[in-house]
C-alpha cells in the first residue's frame, strides 16, 4: 500500500510517499529555519503562511521523486494533531482537498504516533510491544506501545517539555534557533560536571517529569553571571544542563523498563537526535541486555515519511476520516478522536 503523507504541525512543510509503512519512496522537507531564526523561535503566524506557500510544491516534488502520480497512491495521510493549530490546518485542508479531488481515502495521523513510527522506517524488524520515550519540542512521554495503534501513557511532563527547556537554555546562552541542536553542538567538548542542577521529581508520580525548575535554574545561573559582568563557559554550562535533562529522562525510562518488564526500548521525537541522550540510552541498554531502537538522525525531527509509516498502520486499522476532519492543537496519543 502506497501512502502520500503530509506534515505541517510546526515549522517544517513536508510530504513523502511511503510503501507498506516501512519503505520510503520519497521524503521532501522544506524547513522554515531561515525565516524564524531572527525571532529566536517559531512564530506561528509566519509558520502558517509559509506552509500555505510551500505545501503544493513540496507535495508535487514528493510524488515526482517517488515516480508516481496521485492516481498511484492508495491513501493520503496527514498530521491533524497535536501542534500549532494554524500550521496544522494548512496540511489538513490541503489533504482534504486532494482526497476529495482524487477520491483517495484520508487517514488522520497523530503527530507523536508518527514520531514513534519513524523507528519502523529506520528498523524494518521493529514491532510492538515496546517502551518508548517520546521527546519533542512540545511533549515528553514515556509510553507503552502495545500495538501499532495502541498506547498506554506511563509518564509525561507536568510542565515544560524536554525540547522546550533545551531551546530556552540555548536561547538564554545566546545560541541561535534551533536551540536544542545548537546546544548539543556547543556542549560537545564541555565539562558536564562544571555546574550542578537539581534532579527534579514529581511527588508520588515516579514516571512523570517536571522540567520548569531546571529551566529556571539555568536562566538564574546565566543572569547571575550577567549581573556581575562575568563570563561563563557556554560548553560547560551547556554540557552540565544537558547532563541534568538527559539523566532525568534516562533514569525514568530505565525504572519504567524494569517495573513493566520491557526489554525493547525506543526513542523518538526531535530530542532523540541529542548525542548525549543517545549515548546514555545506548549504555543503559547494553548494560541491561536490552535492545535500543533510535530513528536515523534524518527522521528524528519533523518529516512526512514518519506520517506515511504511521498512516499505513492507521489505515490497516480502518481509521479513515471524511471531509469534516478538523485539526487540534492538543490530542492525547492513547485516545485519538477526529
Ligand atoms: O519533534 P520535533 O522536531 O518537533 C516537535 O514536534 O516539537 O522536536 C523539536 C525539538 C526542539 O525543541 C529542538 O530543540 C529539539 O527537538 N532538538 C534537540 C536536538 N535536535 C532537535 N534537542 C537536543 N539535542 C538535539 N540534537
Ligand atoms: Zn515533532
Tab-separated table of C-alpha atoms and ligand atoms in Angstrom:
chain	number	residue	atom	x	y	z
A	1	UNK	CA	0.000	0.000	0.000
A	2	UNK	CA	1.423	3.376	-1.078
A	3	UNK	CA	0.652	6.375	1.096
A	4	UNK	CA	1.162	10.031	0.268
A	5	UNK	CA	1.838	11.750	3.597
A	6	UNK	CA	1.675	15.417	4.533
A	7	UNK	CA	3.094	17.092	7.652
A	8	UNK	CA	2.763	20.749	8.721
A	9	UNK	CA	2.418	20.675	12.525
A	10	UNK	CA	5.205	23.137	13.327
A	11	UNK	CA	7.924	24.695	11.175
A	12	UNK	CA	8.632	22.058	8.513
A	13	UNK	CA	6.415	21.672	5.453
A	14	UNK	CA	6.870	18.043	4.452
A	15	UNK	CA	5.489	15.443	2.072
A	16	UNK	CA	6.535	11.849	1.443
A	17	UNK	CA	5.469	8.675	-0.306
A	18	UNK	CA	5.857	5.542	1.821
A	19	UNK	CA	5.139	1.945	0.850
A	20	UNK	CA	3.759	-0.548	3.375
A	21	UNK	CA	4.738	1.614	6.325
A	22	UNK	CA	8.463	0.995	6.053
A	23	UNK	CA	9.805	1.773	2.588
A	24	UNK	CA	10.383	5.466	1.893
A	25	UNK	CA	9.981	6.235	-1.811
A	26	UNK	CA	10.428	9.978	-1.306
A	27	UNK	CA	10.784	12.356	1.633
A	28	UNK	CA	10.742	16.101	0.993
A	29	UNK	CA	11.149	18.579	3.843
A	30	UNK	CA	11.031	22.360	3.369
A	31	UNK	CA	12.449	23.848	6.548
A	32	UNK	CA	11.457	27.326	7.720
A	33	UNK	CA	14.512	27.768	9.966
A	34	UNK	CA	15.847	30.731	7.969
A	35	UNK	CA	12.563	32.611	8.410
A	36	UNK	CA	12.258	32.081	12.174
A	37	UNK	CA	15.943	32.495	13.071
A	38	UNK	CA	15.753	36.280	13.502
A	39	UNK	CA	12.943	35.875	16.063
A	40	UNK	CA	14.825	33.201	18.030
A	41	UNK	CA	11.920	30.736	17.773
A	42	UNK	CA	8.908	29.698	15.717
A	43	UNK	CA	6.407	32.496	15.003
A	44	UNK	CA	3.077	30.664	14.462
A	45	UNK	CA	1.603	33.177	12.014
A	46	UNK	CA	4.709	33.084	9.820
A	47	UNK	CA	4.747	29.272	10.016
A	48	UNK	CA	1.152	29.033	8.732
A	49	UNK	CA	1.802	31.420	5.871
A	50	UNK	CA	4.947	29.590	4.813
A	51	UNK	CA	3.187	26.222	4.914
A	52	UNK	CA	0.488	27.636	2.637
A	53	UNK	CA	3.142	28.843	0.192
A	54	UNK	CA	5.179	25.624	0.187
A	55	UNK	CA	2.697	22.792	0.516
A	56	UNK	CA	1.651	22.202	-3.085
A	57	UNK	CA	5.225	22.388	-4.410
A	58	UNK	CA	6.523	20.069	-1.695
A	59	UNK	CA	3.743	17.544	-2.367
A	60	UNK	CA	4.307	17.642	-6.115
A	61	UNK	CA	8.025	17.075	-5.561
A	62	UNK	CA	7.359	14.109	-3.234
A	63	UNK	CA	5.140	12.459	-5.862
A	64	UNK	CA	7.675	13.136	-8.625
A	65	UNK	CA	10.608	11.773	-6.644
A	66	UNK	CA	8.605	8.636	-5.851
A	67	UNK	CA	7.901	8.250	-9.561
A	68	UNK	CA	4.150	8.327	-9.124
A	69	UNK	CA	1.099	10.443	-9.628
A	70	UNK	CA	-1.781	10.895	-7.201
A	71	UNK	CA	-3.581	8.077	-9.060
A	72	UNK	CA	-0.866	5.607	-7.965
A	73	UNK	CA	-1.252	6.126	-4.206
A	74	UNK	CA	-3.753	4.200	-2.106
A	75	UNK	CA	-4.390	6.826	0.589
A	76	UNK	CA	-3.456	10.294	1.795
A	77	UNK	CA	-2.218	10.581	5.381
A	78	UNK	CA	-1.988	13.909	7.183
A	79	UNK	CA	-0.885	15.118	10.611
A	80	UNK	CA	-4.049	16.528	12.229
A	81	UNK	CA	-2.959	16.875	15.901
A	82	UNK	CA	-1.258	17.983	18.109
A	83	UNK	CA	0.668	21.083	17.003
A	84	UNK	CA	0.302	24.740	16.066
A	85	UNK	CA	-3.336	24.992	15.057
A	86	UNK	CA	-2.865	27.380	12.130
A	87	UNK	CA	0.019	25.290	10.804
A	88	UNK	CA	-1.906	22.007	11.134
A	89	UNK	CA	-4.924	23.469	9.366
A	90	UNK	CA	-2.874	24.169	6.239
A	91	UNK	CA	-1.885	20.495	5.902
A	92	UNK	CA	-5.315	19.165	6.865
A	93	UNK	CA	-7.181	21.401	4.414
A	94	UNK	CA	-4.727	20.644	1.625
A	95	UNK	CA	-5.033	16.889	2.254
A	96	UNK	CA	-8.825	17.110	2.371
A	97	UNK	CA	-8.883	18.906	-0.980
A	98	UNK	CA	-6.542	16.360	-2.512
A	99	UNK	CA	-8.572	13.486	-1.106
A	100	UNK	CA	-11.816	14.962	-2.458
A	101	UNK	CA	-10.418	15.667	-5.921
A	102	UNK	CA	-8.616	12.318	-6.271
A	103	UNK	CA	-11.131	10.101	-4.494
A	104	UNK	CA	-8.321	8.664	-2.313
A	105	UNK	CA	-9.162	7.887	1.320
A	106	UNK	CA	-7.954	10.294	4.000
A	107	UNK	CA	-6.039	8.998	7.050
A	108	UNK	CA	-5.585	11.346	10.043
A	109	UNK	CA	-2.301	10.788	11.907
A	110	UNK	CA	-1.373	11.841	15.462
A	111	UNK	CA	1.974	13.628	15.469
A	112	UNK	CA	3.524	11.699	18.380
A	113	UNK	CA	2.371	8.364	16.959
A	114	UNK	CA	4.231	9.284	13.780
A	115	UNK	CA	7.394	10.117	15.745
A	116	UNK	CA	7.266	6.601	17.222
A	117	UNK	CA	6.714	5.231	13.697
A	118	UNK	CA	9.932	6.852	12.431
A	119	UNK	CA	11.573	3.825	14.032
A	120	UNK	CA	9.624	1.406	11.818
A	121	UNK	CA	11.405	3.026	8.873
A	122	UNK	CA	14.870	3.023	10.424
A	123	UNK	CA	14.423	-0.518	11.830
A	124	UNK	CA	12.396	-2.717	9.460
A	125	UNK	CA	12.396	-5.537	12.032
A	126	UNK	CA	10.918	-3.445	14.866
A	127	UNK	CA	7.464	-4.498	16.026
A	128	UNK	CA	5.439	-3.584	19.137
A	129	UNK	CA	5.239	-4.171	22.059
A	130	UNK	CA	7.987	-1.895	23.384
A	131	UNK	CA	8.603	1.012	25.739
A	132	UNK	CA	9.043	4.397	24.050
A	133	UNK	CA	10.479	7.696	25.205
A	134	UNK	CA	8.940	10.406	23.024
A	135	UNK	CA	10.763	13.707	23.457
A	136	UNK	CA	9.940	16.666	21.258
A	137	UNK	CA	9.590	20.434	21.459
A	138	UNK	CA	6.127	20.167	22.970
A	139	UNK	CA	5.945	16.718	24.593
A	140	UNK	CA	7.827	14.391	26.917
A	141	UNK	CA	6.162	10.997	27.282
A	142	UNK	CA	7.109	7.522	28.429
A	143	UNK	CA	4.686	5.219	26.636
A	144	UNK	CA	3.998	1.537	26.376
A	145	UNK	CA	3.378	0.867	22.687
A	146	UNK	CA	1.313	-2.305	22.855
A	147	UNK	CA	0.476	-2.414	19.172
A	148	UNK	CA	0.836	-0.127	16.141
A	149	UNK	CA	-2.224	1.869	17.204
A	150	UNK	CA	-2.484	1.003	20.909
A	151	UNK	CA	-0.671	3.021	23.572
A	152	UNK	CA	-0.551	3.448	27.337
A	153	UNK	CA	0.995	6.568	28.828
A	154	UNK	CA	3.261	5.663	31.758
A	155	UNK	CA	4.545	9.154	32.459
A	156	UNK	CA	4.646	12.630	30.989
A	157	UNK	CA	5.808	16.120	31.778
A	158	UNK	CA	3.770	18.148	34.212
A	159	UNK	CA	5.033	21.426	32.746
A	160	UNK	CA	7.688	22.111	30.095
A	161	UNK	CA	8.823	19.586	27.513
A	162	UNK	CA	12.465	18.456	27.284
A	163	UNK	CA	12.913	20.142	23.885
A	164	UNK	CA	11.343	23.337	25.137
A	165	UNK	CA	13.831	23.689	28.018
A	166	UNK	CA	16.771	22.838	25.743
A	167	UNK	CA	15.585	25.625	23.409
A	168	UNK	CA	15.124	28.090	26.263
A	169	UNK	CA	18.547	27.305	27.776
A	170	UNK	CA	20.198	27.684	24.369
A	171	UNK	CA	18.481	30.986	23.728
A	172	UNK	CA	19.441	32.404	27.124
A	173	UNK	CA	23.049	31.384	26.434
A	174	UNK	CA	22.851	33.386	23.202
A	175	UNK	CA	22.819	30.395	20.859
A	176	UNK	CA	20.752	30.682	17.668
A	177	UNK	CA	17.488	28.892	16.912
A	178	UNK	CA	17.056	25.912	16.566
A	179	UNK	CA	18.278	25.845	20.152
A	180	UNK	CA	18.411	22.152	21.024
A	181	UNK	CA	20.612	21.252	18.091
A	182	UNK	CA	22.951	24.210	18.612
A	183	UNK	CA	23.197	23.499	22.344
A	184	UNK	CA	24.110	19.890	21.588
A	185	UNK	CA	26.888	21.067	19.261
A	186	UNK	CA	28.152	23.854	21.553
A	187	UNK	CA	28.305	21.489	24.538
A	188	UNK	CA	30.188	18.733	22.741
A	189	UNK	CA	33.524	19.432	24.487
A	190	UNK	CA	32.107	20.919	27.680
A	191	UNK	CA	32.608	19.658	31.229
A	192	UNK	CA	29.313	18.070	32.268
A	193	UNK	CA	30.277	18.262	35.957
A	194	UNK	CA	31.085	22.007	35.933
A	195	UNK	CA	27.622	23.130	37.124
A	196	UNK	CA	25.201	21.349	39.437
A	197	UNK	CA	21.489	21.294	38.639
A	198	UNK	CA	18.622	19.841	40.692
A	199	UNK	CA	17.244	16.401	39.849
A	200	UNK	CA	13.528	17.223	39.585
A	201	UNK	CA	10.948	14.798	40.946
A	202	UNK	CA	7.174	14.859	40.991
A	203	UNK	CA	5.872	13.699	44.389
A	204	UNK	CA	4.121	10.343	44.209
A	205	UNK	CA	4.440	10.148	40.408
A	206	UNK	CA	7.734	8.374	39.698
A	207	UNK	CA	7.411	8.403	35.886
A	208	UNK	CA	6.277	11.998	35.428
A	209	UNK	CA	8.676	14.808	34.585
A	210	UNK	CA	8.943	18.418	35.687
A	211	UNK	CA	11.484	20.487	33.802
A	212	UNK	CA	10.395	24.013	34.720
A	213	UNK	CA	12.619	24.094	37.835
A	214	UNK	CA	15.639	23.094	35.749
A	215	UNK	CA	14.779	25.808	33.242
A	216	UNK	CA	14.563	28.464	35.968
A	217	UNK	CA	17.803	27.224	37.462
A	218	UNK	CA	19.790	27.561	34.219
A	219	UNK	CA	18.277	31.003	33.495
A	220	UNK	CA	19.118	32.214	37.031
A	221	UNK	CA	22.675	30.921	36.685
A	222	UNK	CA	23.142	32.892	33.461
A	223	UNK	CA	21.533	36.051	34.889
A	224	UNK	CA	23.817	35.938	37.933
A	225	UNK	CA	26.887	35.863	35.684
A	226	UNK	CA	25.447	38.683	33.564
A	227	UNK	CA	24.598	40.850	36.591
A	228	UNK	CA	28.135	40.523	37.915
A	229	UNK	CA	29.533	41.275	34.471
A	230	UNK	CA	31.275	37.896	34.485
A	231	UNK	CA	31.522	35.431	31.641
A	232	UNK	CA	30.872	31.706	31.782
A	233	UNK	CA	31.795	28.790	29.584
A	234	UNK	CA	28.867	28.014	27.238
A	235	UNK	CA	30.238	24.497	26.545
A	236	UNK	CA	30.491	23.747	30.295
A	237	UNK	CA	27.108	25.191	31.218
A	238	UNK	CA	25.501	23.577	28.156
A	239	UNK	CA	27.056	20.184	28.897
A	240	UNK	CA	26.009	20.355	32.572
A	241	UNK	CA	22.449	21.292	31.639
A	242	UNK	CA	22.161	18.537	29.024
A	243	UNK	CA	23.557	16.146	31.628
A	244	UNK	CA	20.765	17.093	34.061
A	245	UNK	CA	17.959	16.799	31.479
A	246	UNK	CA	19.183	13.533	29.986
A	247	UNK	CA	19.866	11.987	33.406
A	248	UNK	CA	16.291	12.661	34.343
A	249	UNK	CA	14.963	11.156	31.091
A	250	UNK	CA	17.196	8.086	31.251
A	251	UNK	CA	16.598	7.307	34.942
A	252	UNK	CA	12.840	7.214	34.463
A	253	UNK	CA	12.985	5.149	31.274
A	254	UNK	CA	15.288	2.641	32.987
A	255	UNK	CA	13.000	2.455	36.020
A	256	UNK	CA	9.889	2.039	33.847
A	257	UNK	CA	11.520	-0.670	31.721
A	258	UNK	CA	12.369	-2.653	34.867
A	259	UNK	CA	8.996	-2.118	36.527
A	260	UNK	CA	6.942	-3.026	33.457
A	261	UNK	CA	9.281	-5.700	32.105
A	262	UNK	CA	10.316	-4.169	28.778
A	263	UNK	CA	13.497	-5.256	27.047
A	264	UNK	CA	12.888	-3.270	23.888
A	265	UNK	CA	13.359	0.499	24.218
A	266	UNK	CA	12.530	3.041	21.516
A	267	UNK	CA	13.487	6.728	21.346
A	268	UNK	CA	11.506	9.192	19.246
A	269	UNK	CA	10.974	12.913	18.623
A	270	UNK	CA	13.294	15.825	17.877
A	271	UNK	CA	15.263	15.478	21.133
A	272	UNK	CA	16.084	11.854	20.282
A	273	UNK	CA	18.735	13.434	17.996
A	274	UNK	CA	20.626	14.579	21.096
A	275	UNK	CA	24.056	12.962	21.149
A	276	UNK	CA	24.228	12.632	24.962
A	277	UNK	CA	20.758	11.102	25.237
A	278	UNK	CA	21.599	8.581	22.511
A	279	UNK	CA	24.907	7.614	24.146
A	280	UNK	CA	23.393	7.293	27.635
A	281	UNK	CA	20.477	5.165	26.471
A	282	UNK	CA	22.891	3.007	24.480
A	283	UNK	CA	24.946	2.378	27.635
A	284	UNK	CA	21.905	1.634	29.815
A	285	UNK	CA	20.503	-0.788	27.243
A	286	UNK	CA	23.746	-2.600	26.552
A	287	UNK	CA	24.456	-2.929	30.320
A	288	UNK	CA	20.994	-4.424	30.852
A	289	UNK	CA	20.944	-6.579	27.714
A	290	UNK	CA	18.033	-4.592	26.264
A	291	UNK	CA	17.550	-3.709	22.598
A	292	UNK	CA	17.613	0.009	21.792
A	293	UNK	CA	15.974	1.481	18.701
A	294	UNK	CA	16.539	5.095	17.682
A	295	UNK	CA	15.491	6.855	14.473
A	296	UNK	CA	18.221	7.767	11.992
A	297	UNK	CA	19.037	11.447	12.526
A	298	UNK	CA	17.143	12.466	9.377
A	299	UNK	CA	13.927	11.012	10.843
A	300	UNK	CA	14.269	12.452	14.388
A	301	UNK	CA	12.859	15.872	13.549
A	302	UNK	CA	9.527	16.521	11.882
A	303	UNK	CA	9.149	14.844	8.482
A	304	UNK	CA	6.374	13.272	6.435
A	305	UNK	CA	7.950	9.832	5.971
A	306	UNK	CA	7.067	9.005	9.576
A	307	UNK	CA	3.480	10.186	8.893
A	308	UNK	CA	3.337	7.828	5.910
A	309	UNK	CA	4.569	4.999	8.116
A	310	UNK	CA	2.017	5.530	10.880
A	311	UNK	CA	-0.653	6.319	8.268
A	312	UNK	CA	-0.205	2.799	6.897
A	313	UNK	CA	-0.872	1.206	10.282
A	314	UNK	CA	-3.829	3.534	10.925
A	315	UNK	CA	-5.264	2.599	7.507
A	316	UNK	CA	-4.858	-1.114	8.268
A	317	UNK	CA	-6.891	-0.430	11.416
A	318	UNK	CA	-9.611	1.240	9.312
A	319	UNK	CA	-9.035	4.739	10.694
A	320	UNK	CA	-10.289	6.982	7.886
A	321	UNK	CA	-11.760	10.490	8.008
A	322	UNK	CA	-14.196	12.355	5.799
A	323	UNK	CA	-14.312	15.996	4.739
A	324	UNK	CA	-15.342	17.020	8.256
A	325	UNK	CA	-11.801	16.303	9.559
A	326	UNK	CA	-10.541	19.140	11.763
A	327	UNK	CA	-7.117	19.944	13.241
A	328	UNK	CA	-6.488	20.038	17.010
A	329	UNK	CA	-3.742	21.796	18.959
A	330	UNK	CA	-3.879	19.114	21.662
A	331	UNK	CA	-4.887	15.458	21.487
A	332	UNK	CA	-3.842	12.528	23.696
A	333	UNK	CA	-1.805	9.818	21.948
A	334	UNK	CA	-3.759	6.996	23.569
A	335	UNK	CA	-7.269	8.186	22.763
A	336	UNK	CA	-7.324	9.946	19.402
A	337	UNK	CA	-10.582	11.294	18.081
A	338	UNK	CA	-11.280	13.277	14.943
B	1	LIG	O1	9.891	16.617	17.125
B	1	LIG	P1	10.393	17.958	16.820
B	1	LIG	O2	11.216	18.145	15.580
B	1	LIG	O3	9.211	18.991	16.764
B	1	LIG	C1	8.157	18.903	17.670
B	1	LIG	O4	7.273	18.044	17.455
B	1	LIG	O5	8.210	19.665	18.652
B	1	LIG	O6	11.238	18.420	18.086
B	1	LIG	C2	11.817	19.667	18.128
B	1	LIG	C3	12.626	19.770	19.392
B	1	LIG	C4	13.137	21.197	19.597
B	1	LIG	O7	12.879	21.576	20.920
B	1	LIG	C5	14.620	21.040	19.324
B	1	LIG	O8	15.399	21.952	20.022
B	1	LIG	C6	14.881	19.632	19.788
B	1	LIG	O9	13.770	18.921	19.311
B	1	LIG	N1	16.131	19.102	19.253
B	1	LIG	C7	17.177	18.755	20.020
B	1	LIG	C8	18.200	18.322	19.143
B	1	LIG	N2	17.721	18.403	17.878
B	1	LIG	C9	16.452	18.875	17.971
B	1	LIG	N3	17.330	18.800	21.352
B	1	LIG	C10	18.516	18.399	21.821
B	1	LIG	N4	19.542	17.965	21.070
B	1	LIG	C11	19.424	17.904	19.730
B	1	LIG	N5	20.437	17.469	18.973
B	2	LIG	ZN1	7.578	16.621	16.176
